[in-house]
Amino acid sequence: MSFESYIPSGPIEQKWDNYKAEQKLVNPANKRKYKVIVVGTGLAGSAAAASLAELGYNVSAFTYHDSPRRAHSIAAQGGINAAKNYQNDGDSVWRLFYDTVKGGDFRAREANVYRLAQVSESIIDQCVAQGVPFAREYGGYLSNRSFGGAQVSRTFYARGQTGQQLLIGAYQALSRQIGLGKVTMHNKNEMMDLIVVNGKARGIVTRDLVTGKIESHIADAVLLCTGGYGNVFYLSTNAMNCNVTAAYRAYKKGAFFGNPCYTQIHPTCIPVSGDYQSKLTLMSESLRNDGRIWVPKTQGEARGAAEIPETERDYYLERKYPSFGNLSPRDIASRAAKEACDDGRGVGPGGKGVYLDFADAINRLGQSTIEERYGNLFEMYERITGENPYKVPMRIYPAVHYTMGGLWVDYELMSTIPGLFVLGEANFSDHGANRLGASALMQGLADGYFVIPYTLANYFAKGGIEKIDTSIKEVRDAQQQSTEKIQSLLSINGKRTPTSFHRELGKIMWDKCGMARNEKGLSEALIEIPALREEFWQNLTVPGSGEQLNQSLEVANRVADFLEFSELMVRDAVERRESAGGHFREEYQTPDGEAKRNDEEFSYVAAWEYKGEGSKPELHKEQLEFENVKLATRSYK
Amino acid sequence: MNLRLHIWRQTGPSDHGMLRAYNVNNVSEHMSFLEMLDVLNEELIEKGEEPVAFDHDCREGICGTCGMVINGRPHGPLSRTTACQLHMRSFKDGDEIYIEPWRATAFPIVRDLVVDRSAFDRVIQRGGFVSVNTGNAQDGNAIPISKIDADVSMDAAACIGCGACVAACPNSSASLFVAAKIGHLVALPQGKAEAATRAMSMVLSMDAEGFGSCTNHYECEAACPKGISADFIAQMNREFMKSVF
């Protein structure tokens, strides 16, 4: 088991170049002899599968969706960052790097972030070449907007559907390779387990969601591009099917899990409306370019927004953080909203909301400009709430959105299991303790288009991958265990539905390991989660069989992993006795309520190792070295 | 509100299938249509019955996974709205609601409301892309693209691949879906080099998959949750003709 980050030598500007100069390569004629499995076909997975197939590797891609075009990358609205400096406003690779490290509250690995900033420019070029219809100015040049946590305009966008357009671009590149016979696509197939042979990742076990057939697939390397685990909270902005199963089962096979407690709560989501709620809807951060966030100054205000005069409104972000104002980073904006609502000044049903008001922008720019910029978002808001945001301010509240934690990877994006690479949101790599807006799309595509094509070659060229087939014991065992797992879920015959357990788990996590955490709540969660898990295995009911499309079984299989993984998250949150980015421990704050880091003791990546059922996982620490950025208290004032 | 639902139940492709009636009570107007079905499904599971299978994922109207015919209209009564974004305030107490899957030869039923739309993927694989390998690209601003062209391209690219156009068409034609992809790419300089081969091969592939022909009913445009214009179909026909001559 290797636990070494393998950061290349040299000054930070040259590390990636040095790596590429020194890495081993695979001869073009030999590439087709290597088989690569890609799990997940979002931005990272589609980009990787397409790029590797173009290079000549023999690729098999898997998704539980009915088509690779559906992954949740598609829902990203606002945009993608790149250090193009087309606006002549002072941007550079260095500044994007610096903003990302600072935005991540100094808990990310410098070398990875610098590489991300470097390749960001190529991503835009690649996407334009694929025909991604980015927004343009009248002169025909690419348009940019601003985003939280940055003082330059470096965000490229396609209306409010940037994620969709980037994913369609990657999907089309992947489709081309499928059509050419270079990628074998397996839709409606969910990964059940990772196959490890002689310490190397050598394949996966899958379940066909339509026929129920459980199969093993062998390869020379496995890429997990399976997204984040925000749905551990049940309610989140993630799609309904997002889950931790692939990553968690890899963890149980020996891949370390990095910083599981780092979750991002997005400040601008539509508030919860009732118990039946199945998911939360994000309103893009880009709205904060023109919308002003406020709550009434007085507690328990009964008047509607329009009746509250200007002098009785508290534009709290503008007041507390004058230099970034409404574009303060997500963790800070979310906590400020919680603070206002906890203070009894929230608006809407239950007082769980704040206003996002466009009245000033509409007066200044005219309704047509606002419509042009955000029309589809305003429509979506009206559809969900029945209120017209051109007339009354939107009501928003923070919601779980993204997970910075993920499987631990080294500079080459390889996990602690040789041959298992982890890309995109599924890894822990680039965002530290908090991700800045428009950086997830950038990271997913950077990993898929511009990092893995290099680092995978280096792994293959080192050799030592022996020939195996599906008849060996490790493969048969993994397949047998997956089959038994499905059978056990079907045979409990209890009374409660899989979703009811998921909802209950989500409530524990939101209350005790959500926007603010403390030792007491976390300790309670460590008792409540195992109890709920025990009930799950005694009182679950899943109707139907395992031999056909059975959506309750799919949910049960994923909830079973959330019920274990959540405990790891809480454990990590307990151990991190500091506040950093999205991880806010109430015991560690400054007198004015800001997050208080403890660089002396906690400037490390927490990498957890599975130690078997019933045993405590072991914490390993990767010390973070900041050679280029000076550690400072993050200030947006 | 209390509702009576008539839902298409079919255990598999070879089963005949039938409409079955269910009551759902105490439905809140703030629920989405799919959340209303969630409530029904939870009740069914608790009773030991199999829940209604339906496809869904993002529940934000962008992934294109959900799709069902609600009272005869794909995605239901609200225009430019996917089933997941439809909310129960569009219905009233006592309503009877008929819920059926997309019906088209090229979209075989998998189970209940779930259909197999892989034909769409195969059509895209026959030319719905720009043939550019990773790493080939020049600077993103090297070719100016007029805002008008970029906007037209985006109008077409907004397609979510849900299949409502096929379900709405009396001929089960996929013309709007295919035209949207052709329109998206041909509006941009990057997509022009392959315009002829793309149009030819995608149109032939659409026919081979078993989709019908377009006879100008415009039902697709009316059903499209992204409001994609049937004008793109005229453009597709033009591109196809150009590829022949």
Short mmCIF file of N, CA and C in Angstrom, two decimals, chain B residues 120 156 159 164-166 173-183 206 214 218-225 227-233 236:
data_model
loop_
_atom_site.label_atom_id
_atom_site.label_comp_id
_atom_site.label_asym_id
_atom_site.label_seq_id
_atom_site.Cartn_x
_atom_site.Cartn_y
_atom_site.Cartn_z
N PHE B 120 -31.49 6.81 -29.40
CA PHE B 120 -30.98 8.19 -29.49
C PHE B 120 -29.46 8.21 -29.46
N ALA B 156 -30.49 25.26 -30.12
CA ALA B 156 -30.63 23.85 -30.52
C ALA B 156 -29.96 22.91 -29.53
N CYS B 159 -31.33 20.89 -26.19
CA CYS B 159 -32.03 19.59 -26.15
C CYS B 159 -31.51 18.72 -25.02
N ALA B 164 -39.48 13.35 -25.54
CA ALA B 164 -40.87 13.82 -25.58
C ALA B 164 -41.32 14.08 -27.02
N CYS B 165 -40.40 14.54 -27.87
CA CYS B 165 -40.74 14.84 -29.26
C CYS B 165 -41.23 13.58 -29.98
N VAL B 166 -40.55 12.48 -29.68
CA VAL B 166 -40.94 11.21 -30.31
C VAL B 166 -42.31 10.76 -29.78
N SER B 173 -41.68 10.18 -34.93
CA SER B 173 -40.48 10.64 -35.60
C SER B 173 -39.52 11.25 -34.59
N ALA B 174 -38.22 11.05 -34.83
CA ALA B 174 -37.20 11.66 -33.97
C ALA B 174 -36.60 12.89 -34.64
N SER B 175 -37.35 13.46 -35.59
CA SER B 175 -36.79 14.55 -36.38
C SER B 175 -36.33 15.73 -35.53
N LEU B 176 -37.10 16.10 -34.51
CA LEU B 176 -36.70 17.28 -33.74
C LEU B 176 -35.40 17.00 -32.99
N PHE B 177 -35.29 15.81 -32.43
CA PHE B 177 -34.07 15.45 -31.70
C PHE B 177 -32.85 15.49 -32.63
N VAL B 178 -32.97 14.87 -33.77
CA VAL B 178 -31.84 14.80 -34.70
C VAL B 178 -31.54 16.19 -35.28
N ALA B 179 -32.61 16.92 -35.59
CA ALA B 179 -32.43 18.27 -36.16
C ALA B 179 -31.76 19.19 -35.15
N ALA B 180 -32.08 19.00 -33.87
CA ALA B 180 -31.47 19.86 -32.85
C ALA B 180 -29.96 19.66 -32.83
N LYS B 181 -29.53 18.41 -32.96
CA LYS B 181 -28.08 18.16 -32.95
C LYS B 181 -27.43 18.71 -34.21
N ILE B 182 -28.06 18.50 -35.35
CA ILE B 182 -27.50 19.02 -36.60
C ILE B 182 -27.48 20.55 -36.54
N GLY B 183 -28.56 21.14 -36.04
CA GLY B 183 -28.64 22.60 -35.95
C GLY B 183 -27.62 23.18 -34.99
N MET B 206 -31.37 7.46 -38.11
CA MET B 206 -32.68 7.69 -37.50
C MET B 206 -33.73 6.78 -38.14
N CYS B 214 -41.19 12.77 -40.60
CA CYS B 214 -41.86 14.00 -40.19
C CYS B 214 -42.90 14.38 -41.23
N TYR B 218 -45.96 19.38 -35.93
CA TYR B 218 -45.47 20.33 -34.93
C TYR B 218 -45.80 19.93 -33.49
N GLU B 219 -46.24 18.69 -33.31
CA GLU B 219 -46.51 18.24 -31.94
C GLU B 219 -45.21 18.20 -31.13
N CYS B 220 -44.11 17.90 -31.82
CA CYS B 220 -42.82 17.81 -31.13
C CYS B 220 -42.46 19.14 -30.49
N GLU B 221 -42.61 20.20 -31.25
CA GLU B 221 -42.26 21.53 -30.76
C GLU B 221 -43.12 21.88 -29.55
N ALA B 222 -44.39 21.54 -29.63
CA ALA B 222 -45.31 21.85 -28.52
C ALA B 222 -44.94 21.06 -27.27
N ALA B 223 -44.43 19.84 -27.45
CA ALA B 223 -44.13 18.99 -26.29
C ALA B 223 -42.74 19.22 -25.73
N CYS B 224 -41.87 19.83 -26.51
CA CYS B 224 -40.46 19.93 -26.11
C CYS B 224 -40.32 20.77 -24.85
N PRO B 225 -39.76 20.20 -23.78
CA PRO B 225 -39.62 20.97 -22.54
C PRO B 225 -38.59 22.08 -22.66
N GLY B 227 -38.38 23.92 -25.49
CA GLY B 227 -38.89 24.88 -26.48
C GLY B 227 -38.09 24.91 -27.76
N ILE B 228 -37.55 23.78 -28.18
CA ILE B 228 -36.75 23.78 -29.41
C ILE B 228 -37.67 23.89 -30.62
N SER B 229 -37.30 24.78 -31.52
CA SER B 229 -38.17 25.13 -32.64
C SER B 229 -38.13 24.09 -33.75
N ALA B 230 -39.30 23.83 -34.33
CA ALA B 230 -39.39 22.90 -35.47
C ALA B 230 -38.70 23.47 -36.71
N ASP B 231 -38.32 24.75 -36.67
CA ASP B 231 -37.54 25.31 -37.78
C ASP B 231 -36.26 24.50 -38.02
N PHE B 232 -35.73 23.94 -36.93
CA PHE B 232 -34.50 23.16 -37.09
C PHE B 232 -34.73 21.93 -37.97
N ILE B 233 -35.99 21.46 -38.01
CA ILE B 233 -36.27 20.30 -38.87
C ILE B 233 -36.14 20.71 -40.35
N MET B 236 -32.61 20.79 -41.06
CA MET B 236 -32.05 19.44 -41.20
C MET B 236 -32.34 18.90 -42.60
#
